[in-house]
Short mmCIF file of C-alpha atoms in Angstrom, two decimals:
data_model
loop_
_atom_site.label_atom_id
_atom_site.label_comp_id
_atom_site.label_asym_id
_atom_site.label_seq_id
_atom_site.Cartn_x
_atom_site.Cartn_y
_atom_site.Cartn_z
CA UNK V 144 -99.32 43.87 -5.64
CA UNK V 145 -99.12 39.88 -4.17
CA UNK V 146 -99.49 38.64 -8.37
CA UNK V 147 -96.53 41.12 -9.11
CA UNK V 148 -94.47 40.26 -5.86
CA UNK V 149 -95.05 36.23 -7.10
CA UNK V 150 -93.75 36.75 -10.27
CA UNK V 151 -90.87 38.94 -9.30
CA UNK V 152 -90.33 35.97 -6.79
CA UNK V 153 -90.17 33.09 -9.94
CA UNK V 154 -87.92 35.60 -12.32
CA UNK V 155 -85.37 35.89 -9.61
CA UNK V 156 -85.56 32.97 -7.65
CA UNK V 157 -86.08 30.03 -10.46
CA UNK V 158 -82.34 30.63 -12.25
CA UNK V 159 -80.71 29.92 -9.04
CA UNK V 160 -82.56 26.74 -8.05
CA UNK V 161 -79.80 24.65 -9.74
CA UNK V 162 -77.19 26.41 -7.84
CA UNK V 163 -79.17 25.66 -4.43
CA UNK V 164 -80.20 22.18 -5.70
CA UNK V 165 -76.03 21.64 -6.22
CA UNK V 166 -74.93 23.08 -3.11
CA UNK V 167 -77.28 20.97 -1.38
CA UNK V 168 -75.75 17.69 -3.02
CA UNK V 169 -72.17 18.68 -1.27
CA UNK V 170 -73.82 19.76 2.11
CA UNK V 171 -76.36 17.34 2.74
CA UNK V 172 -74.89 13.94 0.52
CA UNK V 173 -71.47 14.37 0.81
CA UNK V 174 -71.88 16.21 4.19
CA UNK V 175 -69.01 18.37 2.99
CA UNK V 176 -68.73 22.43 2.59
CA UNK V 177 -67.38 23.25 -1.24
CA UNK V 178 -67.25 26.82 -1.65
CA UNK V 179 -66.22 26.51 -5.47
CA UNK V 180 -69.65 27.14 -5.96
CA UNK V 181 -69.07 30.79 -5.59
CA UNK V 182 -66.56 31.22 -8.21
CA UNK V 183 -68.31 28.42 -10.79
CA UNK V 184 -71.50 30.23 -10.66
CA UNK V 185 -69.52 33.47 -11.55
CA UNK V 186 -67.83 31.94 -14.09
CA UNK V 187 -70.44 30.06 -15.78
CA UNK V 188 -71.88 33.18 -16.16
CA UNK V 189 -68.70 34.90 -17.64
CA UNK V 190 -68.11 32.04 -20.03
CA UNK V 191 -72.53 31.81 -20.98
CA UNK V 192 -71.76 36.22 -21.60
CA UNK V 193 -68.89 36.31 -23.57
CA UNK V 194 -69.91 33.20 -26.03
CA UNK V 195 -73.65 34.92 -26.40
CA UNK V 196 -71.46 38.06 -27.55
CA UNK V 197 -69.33 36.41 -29.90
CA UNK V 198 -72.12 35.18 -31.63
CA UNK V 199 -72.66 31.72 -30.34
CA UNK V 200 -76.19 30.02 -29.93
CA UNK V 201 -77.72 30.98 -26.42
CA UNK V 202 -78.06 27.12 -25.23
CA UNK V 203 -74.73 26.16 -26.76
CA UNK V 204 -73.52 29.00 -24.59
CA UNK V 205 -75.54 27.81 -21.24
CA UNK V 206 -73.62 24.54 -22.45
CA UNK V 207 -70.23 26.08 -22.32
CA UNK V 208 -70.68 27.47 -19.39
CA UNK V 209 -72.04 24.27 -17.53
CA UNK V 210 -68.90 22.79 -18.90
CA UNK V 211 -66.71 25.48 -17.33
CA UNK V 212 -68.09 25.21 -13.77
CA UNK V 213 -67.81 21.27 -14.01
CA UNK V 214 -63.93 21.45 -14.64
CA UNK V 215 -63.70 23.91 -12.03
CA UNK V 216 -65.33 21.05 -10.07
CA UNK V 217 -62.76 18.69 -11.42
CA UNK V 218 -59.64 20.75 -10.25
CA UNK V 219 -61.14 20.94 -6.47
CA UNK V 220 -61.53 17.52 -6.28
CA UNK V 221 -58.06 16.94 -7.55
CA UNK V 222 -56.49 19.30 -4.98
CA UNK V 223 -58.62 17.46 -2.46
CA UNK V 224 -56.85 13.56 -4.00
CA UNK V 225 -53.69 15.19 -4.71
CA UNK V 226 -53.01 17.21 -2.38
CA UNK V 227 -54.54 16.13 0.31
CA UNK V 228 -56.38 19.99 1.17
CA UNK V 229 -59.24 19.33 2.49
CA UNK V 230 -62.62 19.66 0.40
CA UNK V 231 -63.37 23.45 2.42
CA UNK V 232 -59.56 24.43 2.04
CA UNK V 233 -59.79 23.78 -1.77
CA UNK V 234 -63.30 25.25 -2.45
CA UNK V 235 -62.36 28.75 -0.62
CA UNK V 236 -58.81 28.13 -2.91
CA UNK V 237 -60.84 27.54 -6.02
CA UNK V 238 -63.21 30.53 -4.98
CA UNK V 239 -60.71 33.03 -4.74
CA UNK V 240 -58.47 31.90 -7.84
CA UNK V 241 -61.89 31.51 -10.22
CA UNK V 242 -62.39 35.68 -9.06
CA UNK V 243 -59.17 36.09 -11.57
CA UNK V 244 -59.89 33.17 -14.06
CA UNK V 245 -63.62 34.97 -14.13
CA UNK V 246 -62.25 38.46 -14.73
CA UNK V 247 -59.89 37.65 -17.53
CA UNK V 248 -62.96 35.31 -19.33
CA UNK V 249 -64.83 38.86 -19.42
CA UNK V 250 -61.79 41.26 -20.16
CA UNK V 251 -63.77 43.22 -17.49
CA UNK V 252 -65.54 43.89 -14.54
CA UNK V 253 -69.06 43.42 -16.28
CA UNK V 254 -70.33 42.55 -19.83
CA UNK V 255 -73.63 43.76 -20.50
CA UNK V 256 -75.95 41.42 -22.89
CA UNK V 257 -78.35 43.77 -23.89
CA UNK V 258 -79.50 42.95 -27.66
CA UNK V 259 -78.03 39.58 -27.75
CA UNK V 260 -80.06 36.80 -28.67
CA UNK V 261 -80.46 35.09 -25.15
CA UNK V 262 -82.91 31.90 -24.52
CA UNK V 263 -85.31 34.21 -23.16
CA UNK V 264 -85.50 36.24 -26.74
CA UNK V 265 -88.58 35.17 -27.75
CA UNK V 266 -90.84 35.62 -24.58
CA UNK V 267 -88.95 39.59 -23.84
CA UNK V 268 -90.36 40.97 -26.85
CA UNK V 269 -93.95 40.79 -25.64
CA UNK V 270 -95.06 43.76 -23.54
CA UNK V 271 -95.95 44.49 -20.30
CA UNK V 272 -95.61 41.86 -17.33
CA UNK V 273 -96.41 39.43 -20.47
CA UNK V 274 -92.54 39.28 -20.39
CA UNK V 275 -92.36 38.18 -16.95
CA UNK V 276 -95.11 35.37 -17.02
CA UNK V 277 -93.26 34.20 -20.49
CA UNK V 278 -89.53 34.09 -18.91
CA UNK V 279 -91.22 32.83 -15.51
CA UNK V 280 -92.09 29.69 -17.99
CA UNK V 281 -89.18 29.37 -19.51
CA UNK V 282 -87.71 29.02 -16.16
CA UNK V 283 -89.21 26.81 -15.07
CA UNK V 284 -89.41 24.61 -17.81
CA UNK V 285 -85.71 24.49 -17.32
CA UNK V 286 -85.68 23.80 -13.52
CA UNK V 287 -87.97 20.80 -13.68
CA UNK V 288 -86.33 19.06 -16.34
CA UNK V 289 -82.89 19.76 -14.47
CA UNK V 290 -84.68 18.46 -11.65
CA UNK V 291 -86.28 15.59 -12.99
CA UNK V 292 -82.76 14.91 -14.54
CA UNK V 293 -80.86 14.94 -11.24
CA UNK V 294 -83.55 12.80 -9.52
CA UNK V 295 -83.05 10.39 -11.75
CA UNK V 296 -79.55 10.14 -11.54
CA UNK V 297 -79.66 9.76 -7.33
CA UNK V 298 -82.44 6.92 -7.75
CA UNK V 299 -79.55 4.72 -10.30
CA UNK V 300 -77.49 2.16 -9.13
CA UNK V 301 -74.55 5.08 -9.64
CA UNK V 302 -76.89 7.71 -7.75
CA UNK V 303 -77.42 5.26 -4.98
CA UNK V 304 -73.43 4.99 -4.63
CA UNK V 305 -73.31 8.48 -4.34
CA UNK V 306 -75.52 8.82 -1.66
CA UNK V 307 -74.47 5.89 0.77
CA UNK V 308 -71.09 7.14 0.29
CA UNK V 309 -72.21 10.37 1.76
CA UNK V 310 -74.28 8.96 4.68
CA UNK V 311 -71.36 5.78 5.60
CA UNK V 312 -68.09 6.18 3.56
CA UNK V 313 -66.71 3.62 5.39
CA UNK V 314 -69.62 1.01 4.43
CA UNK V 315 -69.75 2.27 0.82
CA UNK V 316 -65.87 1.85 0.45
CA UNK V 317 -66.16 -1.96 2.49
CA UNK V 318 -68.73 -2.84 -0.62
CA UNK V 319 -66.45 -1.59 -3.19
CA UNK V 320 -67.59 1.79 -3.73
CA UNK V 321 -64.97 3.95 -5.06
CA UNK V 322 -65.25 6.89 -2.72
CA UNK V 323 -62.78 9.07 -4.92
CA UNK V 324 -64.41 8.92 -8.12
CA UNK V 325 -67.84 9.37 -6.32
CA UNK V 326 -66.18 12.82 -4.81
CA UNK V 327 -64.98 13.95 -8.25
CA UNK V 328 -68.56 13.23 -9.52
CA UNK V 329 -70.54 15.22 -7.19
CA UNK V 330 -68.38 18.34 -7.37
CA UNK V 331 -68.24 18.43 -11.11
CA UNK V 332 -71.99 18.33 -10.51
CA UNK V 333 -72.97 20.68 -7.83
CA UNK V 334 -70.54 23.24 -10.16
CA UNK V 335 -71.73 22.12 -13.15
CA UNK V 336 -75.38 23.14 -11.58
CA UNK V 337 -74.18 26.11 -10.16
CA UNK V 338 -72.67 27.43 -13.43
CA UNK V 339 -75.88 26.56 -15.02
CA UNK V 340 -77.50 29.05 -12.46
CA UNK V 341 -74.99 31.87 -13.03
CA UNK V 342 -75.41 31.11 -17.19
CA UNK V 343 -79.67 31.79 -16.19
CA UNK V 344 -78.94 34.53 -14.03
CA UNK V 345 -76.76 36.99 -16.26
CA UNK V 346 -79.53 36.04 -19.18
CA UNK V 347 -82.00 37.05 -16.52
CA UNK V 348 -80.65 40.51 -15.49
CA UNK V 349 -78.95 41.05 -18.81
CA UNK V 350 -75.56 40.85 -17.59
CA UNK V 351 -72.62 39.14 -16.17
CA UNK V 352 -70.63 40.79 -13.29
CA UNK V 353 -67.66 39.35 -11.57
CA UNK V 354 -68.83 39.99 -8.41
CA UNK V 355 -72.31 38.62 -8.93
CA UNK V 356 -71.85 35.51 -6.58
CA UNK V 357 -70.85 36.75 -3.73
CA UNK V 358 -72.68 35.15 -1.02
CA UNK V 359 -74.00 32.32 -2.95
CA UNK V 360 -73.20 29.74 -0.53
CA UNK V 361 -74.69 31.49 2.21
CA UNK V 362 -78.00 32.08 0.63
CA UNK V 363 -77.89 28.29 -0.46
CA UNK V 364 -77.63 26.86 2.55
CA UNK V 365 -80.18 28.72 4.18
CA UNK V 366 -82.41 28.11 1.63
CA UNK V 367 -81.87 24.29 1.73
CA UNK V 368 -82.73 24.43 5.69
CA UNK V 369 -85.92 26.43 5.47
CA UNK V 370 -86.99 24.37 2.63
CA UNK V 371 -86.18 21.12 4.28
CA UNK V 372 -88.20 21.99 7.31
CA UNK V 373 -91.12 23.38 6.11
CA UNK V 374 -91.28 20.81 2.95
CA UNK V 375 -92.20 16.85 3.73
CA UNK V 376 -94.31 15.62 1.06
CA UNK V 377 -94.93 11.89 0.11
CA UNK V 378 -92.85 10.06 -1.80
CA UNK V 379 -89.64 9.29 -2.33
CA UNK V 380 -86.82 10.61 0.02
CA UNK V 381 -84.86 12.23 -3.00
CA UNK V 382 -87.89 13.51 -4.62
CA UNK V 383 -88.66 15.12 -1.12
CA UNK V 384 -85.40 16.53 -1.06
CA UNK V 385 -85.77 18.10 -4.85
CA UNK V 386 -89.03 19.31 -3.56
CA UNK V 387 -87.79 21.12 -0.26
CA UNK V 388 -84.71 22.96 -2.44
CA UNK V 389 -87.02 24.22 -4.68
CA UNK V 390 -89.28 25.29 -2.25
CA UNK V 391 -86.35 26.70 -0.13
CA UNK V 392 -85.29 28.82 -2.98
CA UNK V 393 -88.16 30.40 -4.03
CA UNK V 394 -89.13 31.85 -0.25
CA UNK V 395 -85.40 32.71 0.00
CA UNK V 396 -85.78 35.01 -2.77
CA UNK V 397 -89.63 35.42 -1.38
CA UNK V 398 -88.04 37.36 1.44
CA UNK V 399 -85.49 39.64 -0.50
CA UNK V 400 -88.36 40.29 -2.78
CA UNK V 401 -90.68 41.37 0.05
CA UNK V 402 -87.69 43.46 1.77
CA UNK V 403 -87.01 45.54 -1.26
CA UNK V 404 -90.55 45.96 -2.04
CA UNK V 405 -90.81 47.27 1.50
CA UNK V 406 -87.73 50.02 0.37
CA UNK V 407 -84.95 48.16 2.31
CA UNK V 408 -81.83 49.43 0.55
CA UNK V 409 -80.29 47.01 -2.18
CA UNK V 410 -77.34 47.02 0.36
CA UNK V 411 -78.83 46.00 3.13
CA UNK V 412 -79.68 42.67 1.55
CA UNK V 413 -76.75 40.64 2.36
CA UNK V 414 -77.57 41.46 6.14
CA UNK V 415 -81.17 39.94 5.24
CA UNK V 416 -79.76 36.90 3.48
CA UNK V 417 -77.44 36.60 6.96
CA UNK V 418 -80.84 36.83 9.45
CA UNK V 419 -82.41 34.35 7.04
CA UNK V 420 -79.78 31.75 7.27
CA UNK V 421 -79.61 32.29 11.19
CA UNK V 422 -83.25 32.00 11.94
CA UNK V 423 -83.21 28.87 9.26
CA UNK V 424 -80.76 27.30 11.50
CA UNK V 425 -82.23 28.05 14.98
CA UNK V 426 -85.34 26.75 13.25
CA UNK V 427 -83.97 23.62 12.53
CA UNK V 428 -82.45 23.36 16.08
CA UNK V 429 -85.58 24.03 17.91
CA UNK V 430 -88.63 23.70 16.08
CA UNK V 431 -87.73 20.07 13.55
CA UNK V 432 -87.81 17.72 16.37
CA UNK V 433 -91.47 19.01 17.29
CA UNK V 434 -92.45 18.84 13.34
CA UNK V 435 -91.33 15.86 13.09
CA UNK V 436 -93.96 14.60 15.07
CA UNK V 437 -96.42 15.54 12.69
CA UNK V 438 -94.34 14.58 9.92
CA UNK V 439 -93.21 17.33 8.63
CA UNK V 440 -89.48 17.90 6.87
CA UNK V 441 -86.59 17.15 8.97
CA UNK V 442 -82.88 17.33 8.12
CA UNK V 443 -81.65 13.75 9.53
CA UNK V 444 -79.82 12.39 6.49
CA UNK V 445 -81.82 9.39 4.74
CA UNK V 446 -79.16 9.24 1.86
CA UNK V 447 -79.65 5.42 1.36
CA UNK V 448 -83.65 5.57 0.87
CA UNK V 449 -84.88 5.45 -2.55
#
Protein backbone atom coordinates (compact mmCIF):
# COMPACT_ATOMS: atom_id res chain seq x y z
CA UNK A 1 0.00 0.00 0.00
CA UNK A 2 2.76 3.01 1.23
CA UNK A 3 5.42 1.41 -1.88
CA UNK A 4 2.37 1.75 -4.34
CA UNK A 5 1.09 5.20 -2.90
CA UNK A 6 5.16 6.38 -3.39
CA UNK A 7 5.29 5.48 -6.73
CA UNK A 8 1.91 6.74 -7.75
CA UNK A 9 3.30 9.93 -5.92
CA UNK A 10 6.77 10.09 -8.43
CA UNK A 11 4.55 9.14 -11.79
CA UNK A 12 2.31 12.05 -11.13
CA UNK A 13 4.15 14.44 -9.31
CA UNK A 14 7.81 14.32 -11.14
CA UNK A 15 6.38 15.72 -14.82
CA UNK A 16 5.18 18.77 -13.18
CA UNK A 17 8.28 19.69 -11.15
CA UNK A 18 9.48 21.91 -14.06
CA UNK A 19 6.25 23.67 -14.15
CA UNK A 20 6.51 24.35 -10.21
CA UNK A 21 10.30 24.91 -10.47
CA UNK A 22 9.20 27.84 -13.33
CA UNK A 23 6.45 29.31 -11.54
CA UNK A 24 8.60 29.66 -8.67
CA UNK A 25 11.29 31.70 -10.76
CA UNK A 26 8.36 34.47 -11.52
CA UNK A 27 6.96 34.38 -7.87
CA UNK A 28 9.82 34.24 -5.75
CA UNK A 29 12.84 36.02 -8.26
CA UNK A 30 10.96 38.29 -10.07
CA UNK A 31 8.41 38.63 -7.19
CA UNK A 32 5.82 38.88 -9.95
CA UNK A 33 2.43 36.67 -10.61
CA UNK A 34 2.52 35.32 -14.52
CA UNK A 35 -0.39 33.29 -15.08
CA UNK A 36 0.78 32.33 -18.74
CA UNK A 37 1.85 29.39 -17.14
CA UNK A 38 -1.59 27.99 -17.33
CA UNK A 39 -2.07 28.23 -20.95
CA UNK A 40 1.91 27.30 -21.87
CA UNK A 41 1.67 24.18 -19.95
CA UNK A 42 -1.57 23.36 -21.98
CA UNK A 43 -0.09 24.14 -24.96
CA UNK A 44 3.16 22.55 -24.69
CA UNK A 45 1.27 19.68 -24.28
CA UNK A 46 -0.98 20.23 -27.42
CA UNK A 47 2.02 21.05 -29.58
CA UNK A 48 4.37 17.66 -27.71
CA UNK A 49 0.57 15.50 -28.85
CA UNK A 50 0.00 16.49 -32.14
CA UNK A 51 3.89 16.30 -33.38
CA UNK A 52 4.12 12.60 -31.54
CA UNK A 53 0.98 11.86 -33.89
CA UNK A 54 2.30 13.09 -36.98
CA UNK A 55 5.11 11.00 -36.66
CA UNK A 56 7.78 13.12 -35.16
CA UNK A 57 10.53 11.80 -32.66
CA UNK A 58 9.13 11.91 -28.98
CA UNK A 59 12.10 14.34 -27.65
CA UNK A 60 12.05 16.43 -30.82
CA UNK A 61 8.41 16.76 -29.91
CA UNK A 62 9.07 17.62 -25.97
CA UNK A 63 11.45 20.14 -27.94
CA UNK A 64 8.71 21.71 -29.91
CA UNK A 65 6.70 22.05 -27.34
CA UNK A 66 9.30 23.73 -24.91
CA UNK A 67 9.71 26.04 -27.81
CA UNK A 68 5.99 26.86 -27.95
CA UNK A 69 5.56 27.76 -24.26
CA UNK A 70 8.83 29.97 -24.45
CA UNK A 71 7.29 32.25 -27.27
CA UNK A 72 4.21 32.33 -25.42
CA UNK A 73 6.60 33.69 -22.74
CA UNK A 74 8.00 36.09 -25.26
CA UNK A 75 4.57 37.69 -26.25
CA UNK A 76 3.70 38.37 -22.33
CA UNK A 77 6.67 40.04 -21.80
CA UNK A 78 6.16 42.15 -24.85
CA UNK A 79 2.63 43.19 -23.81
CA UNK A 80 4.18 43.92 -20.45
CA UNK A 81 7.25 46.52 -22.57
CA UNK A 82 4.83 47.47 -25.09
CA UNK A 83 2.03 47.97 -23.70
CA UNK A 84 2.63 48.79 -20.58
CA UNK A 85 -0.15 45.84 -18.96
CA UNK A 86 1.13 44.86 -16.18
CA UNK A 87 2.98 41.34 -15.88
CA UNK A 88 -0.59 39.75 -13.96
CA UNK A 89 -2.87 41.66 -16.57
CA UNK A 90 -0.89 40.02 -19.47
CA UNK A 91 -0.43 36.48 -18.00
CA UNK A 92 -4.39 36.11 -17.23
CA UNK A 93 -4.55 37.80 -21.15
CA UNK A 94 -2.13 35.22 -22.42
CA UNK A 95 -4.01 32.47 -20.31
CA UNK A 96 -7.23 32.96 -21.70
CA UNK A 97 -6.13 33.62 -25.48
CA UNK A 98 -3.55 30.34 -25.35
CA UNK A 99 -7.25 28.28 -24.29
CA UNK A 100 -8.06 29.09 -28.24
CA UNK A 101 -4.43 28.98 -29.69
CA UNK A 102 -4.38 25.39 -27.61
CA UNK A 103 -7.66 24.16 -29.06
CA UNK A 104 -6.99 24.88 -32.67
CA UNK A 105 -3.11 23.16 -32.20
CA UNK A 106 -5.29 19.91 -31.31
CA UNK A 107 -8.30 20.35 -33.81
CA UNK A 108 -10.07 19.21 -30.58
CA UNK A 109 -10.93 19.04 -27.18
CA UNK A 110 -8.46 16.03 -26.47
CA UNK A 111 -5.96 13.92 -28.54
CA UNK A 112 -5.37 10.66 -27.18
CA UNK A 113 -1.61 9.18 -27.62
CA UNK A 114 -2.24 5.77 -27.11
CA UNK A 115 0.25 3.61 -29.42
CA UNK A 116 2.50 6.41 -30.22
CA UNK A 117 6.00 6.07 -29.64
CA UNK A 118 6.37 8.41 -26.50
CA UNK A 119 9.84 8.75 -24.41
CA UNK A 120 8.43 6.49 -22.00
CA UNK A 121 8.05 3.54 -24.84
CA UNK A 122 10.59 1.51 -23.79
CA UNK A 123 10.03 1.23 -19.92
CA UNK A 124 5.66 0.74 -20.61
CA UNK A 125 6.14 -2.43 -22.26
CA UNK A 126 7.35 -4.23 -19.14
CA UNK A 127 4.59 -5.59 -16.93
CA UNK A 128 3.21 -5.04 -13.82
CA UNK A 129 4.24 -1.96 -11.52
CA UNK A 130 7.71 -2.70 -13.47
CA UNK A 131 6.20 0.09 -15.70
CA UNK A 132 5.85 2.45 -12.99
CA UNK A 133 9.38 2.05 -11.29
CA UNK A 134 10.80 2.30 -15.13
CA UNK A 135 8.79 5.68 -16.07
CA UNK A 136 9.36 6.83 -12.28
CA UNK A 137 13.23 6.74 -13.62
CA UNK A 138 12.83 8.19 -16.56
CA UNK A 139 11.34 11.00 -14.72
CA UNK A 140 13.43 11.68 -12.86
CA UNK A 141 16.32 11.42 -14.86
CA UNK A 142 14.72 14.28 -16.65
CA UNK A 143 13.95 16.50 -13.58
CA UNK A 144 17.48 16.47 -12.23
CA UNK A 145 19.19 17.26 -15.26
CA UNK A 146 16.52 20.15 -15.82
CA UNK A 147 17.37 20.97 -12.45
CA UNK A 148 20.91 20.78 -12.45
CA UNK A 149 20.57 22.84 -15.75
CA UNK A 150 18.59 25.71 -14.22
CA UNK A 151 20.91 25.84 -11.16
CA UNK A 152 23.50 26.42 -13.15
CA UNK A 153 22.18 29.07 -15.04
CA UNK A 154 21.08 31.22 -11.57
CA UNK A 155 24.77 30.64 -10.14
CA UNK A 156 26.30 32.60 -13.82
CA UNK A 157 27.18 35.97 -13.99
CA UNK A 158 23.70 36.17 -16.27
CA UNK A 159 21.79 34.05 -13.47
CA UNK A 160 23.11 36.34 -10.82
CA UNK A 161 21.55 39.40 -12.89
CA UNK A 162 18.48 37.74 -12.87
CA UNK A 163 18.16 37.31 -9.43
CA UNK A 164 19.34 40.79 -7.97
CA UNK A 165 17.06 42.22 -10.41
CA UNK A 166 14.30 40.40 -8.71
CA UNK A 167 15.32 41.13 -5.06
CA UNK A 168 16.45 45.32 -5.92
CA UNK A 169 15.47 46.38 -9.52
CA UNK A 170 16.41 49.59 -8.76
CA UNK A 171 20.15 48.53 -7.70
CA UNK A 172 20.40 46.03 -10.57
CA UNK A 173 19.28 48.76 -13.15
CA UNK A 174 21.88 51.60 -11.18
CA UNK A 175 24.78 48.81 -12.12
CA UNK A 176 23.68 48.48 -15.60
CA UNK A 177 21.50 45.60 -15.49
CA UNK A 178 19.07 45.60 -18.21
CA UNK A 179 15.89 44.94 -16.29
CA UNK A 180 13.81 44.41 -19.61
CA UNK A 181 15.73 41.83 -21.21
CA UNK A 182 16.14 40.08 -17.75
CA UNK A 183 12.03 40.08 -17.67
CA UNK A 184 11.79 38.65 -21.19
CA UNK A 185 14.32 35.96 -20.06
CA UNK A 186 12.66 34.63 -17.09
CA UNK A 187 9.21 34.35 -18.65
CA UNK A 188 10.38 32.60 -21.74
CA UNK A 189 11.81 30.35 -19.04
CA UNK A 190 9.30 29.69 -16.40
CA UNK A 191 6.97 28.87 -19.83
CA UNK A 192 9.44 27.21 -21.48
CA UNK A 193 9.55 24.90 -18.09
CA UNK A 194 6.06 24.80 -17.79
CA UNK A 195 5.47 23.56 -21.38
CA UNK A 196 8.09 21.04 -20.71
CA UNK A 197 5.78 19.82 -17.79
CA UNK A 198 2.57 19.75 -19.86
CA UNK A 199 4.84 17.87 -22.92
CA UNK A 200 5.68 15.04 -19.63
CA UNK A 201 2.32 15.10 -18.43
CA UNK A 202 0.13 14.20 -21.63
CA UNK A 203 3.10 11.40 -22.29
CA UNK A 204 2.35 10.43 -18.73
CA UNK A 205 -1.48 9.98 -18.85
CA UNK A 206 -1.48 9.27 -22.55
CA UNK A 207 -3.15 12.30 -23.57
CA UNK A 208 -3.42 15.93 -24.10
CA UNK A 209 -6.64 17.80 -23.03
CA UNK A 210 -7.27 21.46 -23.35
CA UNK A 211 -8.43 21.82 -20.14
CA UNK A 212 -5.65 19.91 -18.43
CA UNK A 213 -4.05 23.04 -16.69
CA UNK A 214 -6.50 24.43 -15.04
CA UNK A 215 -5.35 25.33 -11.71
CA UNK A 216 -1.75 25.02 -12.36
CA UNK A 217 -0.76 28.14 -10.78
CA UNK A 218 -2.57 27.48 -7.76
CA UNK A 219 -1.13 24.11 -7.09
CA UNK A 220 2.38 25.72 -7.88
CA UNK A 221 2.43 28.11 -5.55
CA UNK A 222 1.34 26.13 -2.81
CA UNK A 223 3.67 23.69 -3.52
CA UNK A 224 6.62 26.19 -3.59
CA UNK A 225 5.48 27.42 0.10
CA UNK A 226 5.20 24.02 1.73
CA UNK A 227 8.37 23.04 0.16
CA UNK A 228 10.19 26.15 1.15
CA UNK A 229 9.23 25.74 4.75
CA UNK A 230 9.70 22.40 5.45
CA UNK A 231 13.02 22.16 3.11
CA UNK A 232 16.46 24.04 4.45
CA UNK A 233 19.30 21.97 3.61
CA UNK A 234 23.03 23.10 3.37
CA UNK A 235 24.37 24.61 0.68
CA UNK A 236 23.87 26.99 -1.62
CA UNK A 237 20.77 29.35 -1.46
CA UNK A 238 19.65 28.38 -5.12
CA UNK A 239 20.40 24.81 -4.68
CA UNK A 240 18.14 25.10 -1.47
CA UNK A 241 15.58 26.61 -3.41
CA UNK A 242 15.75 23.68 -6.31
CA UNK A 243 15.63 21.39 -3.39
CA UNK A 244 12.44 22.86 -1.55
CA UNK A 245 10.38 22.94 -5.21
CA UNK A 246 11.06 19.59 -5.69
CA UNK A 247 10.25 18.62 -2.44
CA UNK A 248 7.11 20.89 -2.53
CA UNK A 249 5.89 19.10 -5.54
CA UNK A 250 6.12 15.77 -4.75
CA UNK A 251 3.98 16.13 -1.20
CA UNK A 252 1.62 18.36 -3.25
CA UNK A 253 0.82 15.53 -5.34
CA UNK A 254 1.59 13.31 -1.96
CA UNK A 255 -1.68 14.71 -0.72
CA UNK A 256 -3.99 14.31 -3.89
CA UNK A 257 -2.54 10.88 -4.04
CA UNK A 258 -3.48 10.05 -0.44
CA UNK A 259 -7.07 11.82 -0.92
CA UNK A 260 -8.05 9.70 -3.85
CA UNK A 261 -6.65 6.65 -2.39
CA UNK A 262 -8.88 7.47 0.56
CA UNK A 263 -12.07 7.56 -2.30
CA UNK A 264 -12.35 11.42 -2.31
CA UNK A 265 -14.09 12.04 -5.62
CA UNK A 266 -11.74 13.10 -8.63
CA UNK A 267 -13.87 16.35 -8.33
CA UNK A 268 -13.35 17.20 -5.18
CA UNK A 269 -9.66 17.66 -5.81
CA UNK A 270 -9.45 21.17 -6.80
CA UNK A 271 -11.13 21.98 -3.31
CA UNK A 272 -8.03 19.89 -1.84
CA UNK A 273 -5.46 21.65 -3.96
CA UNK A 274 -7.38 25.09 -2.53
CA UNK A 275 -7.04 23.82 1.48
CA UNK A 276 -3.46 22.92 0.58
CA UNK A 277 -2.45 26.25 -0.69
CA UNK A 278 -4.34 27.96 2.35
CA UNK A 279 -2.85 25.96 5.12
CA UNK A 280 0.70 26.40 3.07
CA UNK A 281 0.22 30.01 3.48
CA UNK A 282 -1.02 30.26 7.13
CA UNK A 283 1.97 27.99 7.63
CA UNK A 284 4.28 30.28 6.37
CA UNK A 285 2.62 33.18 8.34
CA UNK A 286 2.73 31.54 11.64
CA UNK A 287 4.90 28.73 11.98
CA UNK A 288 8.47 30.10 9.56
CA UNK A 289 9.49 32.67 11.98
CA UNK A 290 9.60 29.89 14.84
CA UNK A 291 11.53 27.40 12.25
CA UNK A 292 13.66 29.67 11.51
CA UNK A 293 15.12 29.49 14.71
CA UNK A 294 16.17 26.14 14.21
CA UNK A 295 17.09 26.76 10.80
CA UNK A 296 14.76 25.43 8.97
CA UNK A 297 13.35 26.86 5.33
CA UNK A 298 12.05 30.27 5.33
CA UNK A 299 10.65 32.32 2.44
CA UNK A 300 12.66 35.79 3.00
CA UNK A 301 14.10 36.33 -0.48
CA UNK A 302 18.06 35.73 -0.57
CA UNK A 303 18.10 36.27 -4.45
CA UNK A 304 21.68 37.76 -4.41
CA UNK A 305 23.38 34.68 -2.44
CA UNK A 306 25.20 32.25 -4.46
Amino acid sequence: MLANTLIDTLVTGLPFAPAFLGIFLVLRIRADFDLTVEGSFALGAAVTAVTLVAGVPAWLAVAAGVVSGALAGLVTALLNLLLRIPVLMAGLIMSMGLFTVTLRTLGRPTVSLIGEETIFAGVAATPGRAADLGTSAVLLGIVVVVFAAVVAFLTSELGLALRASGANPRMARGQGVNDNALLVLSLMLANGLSALSGGLVAQVQGFADVNMSFGLFVAGAGAVLLGALLVNPGGSQVMRMAVAVLVGCLLYRLVLVCALRFGLPAGDLRGVTALTLLLAIAAQAHLAPVLARYRVGSLAPEATRV
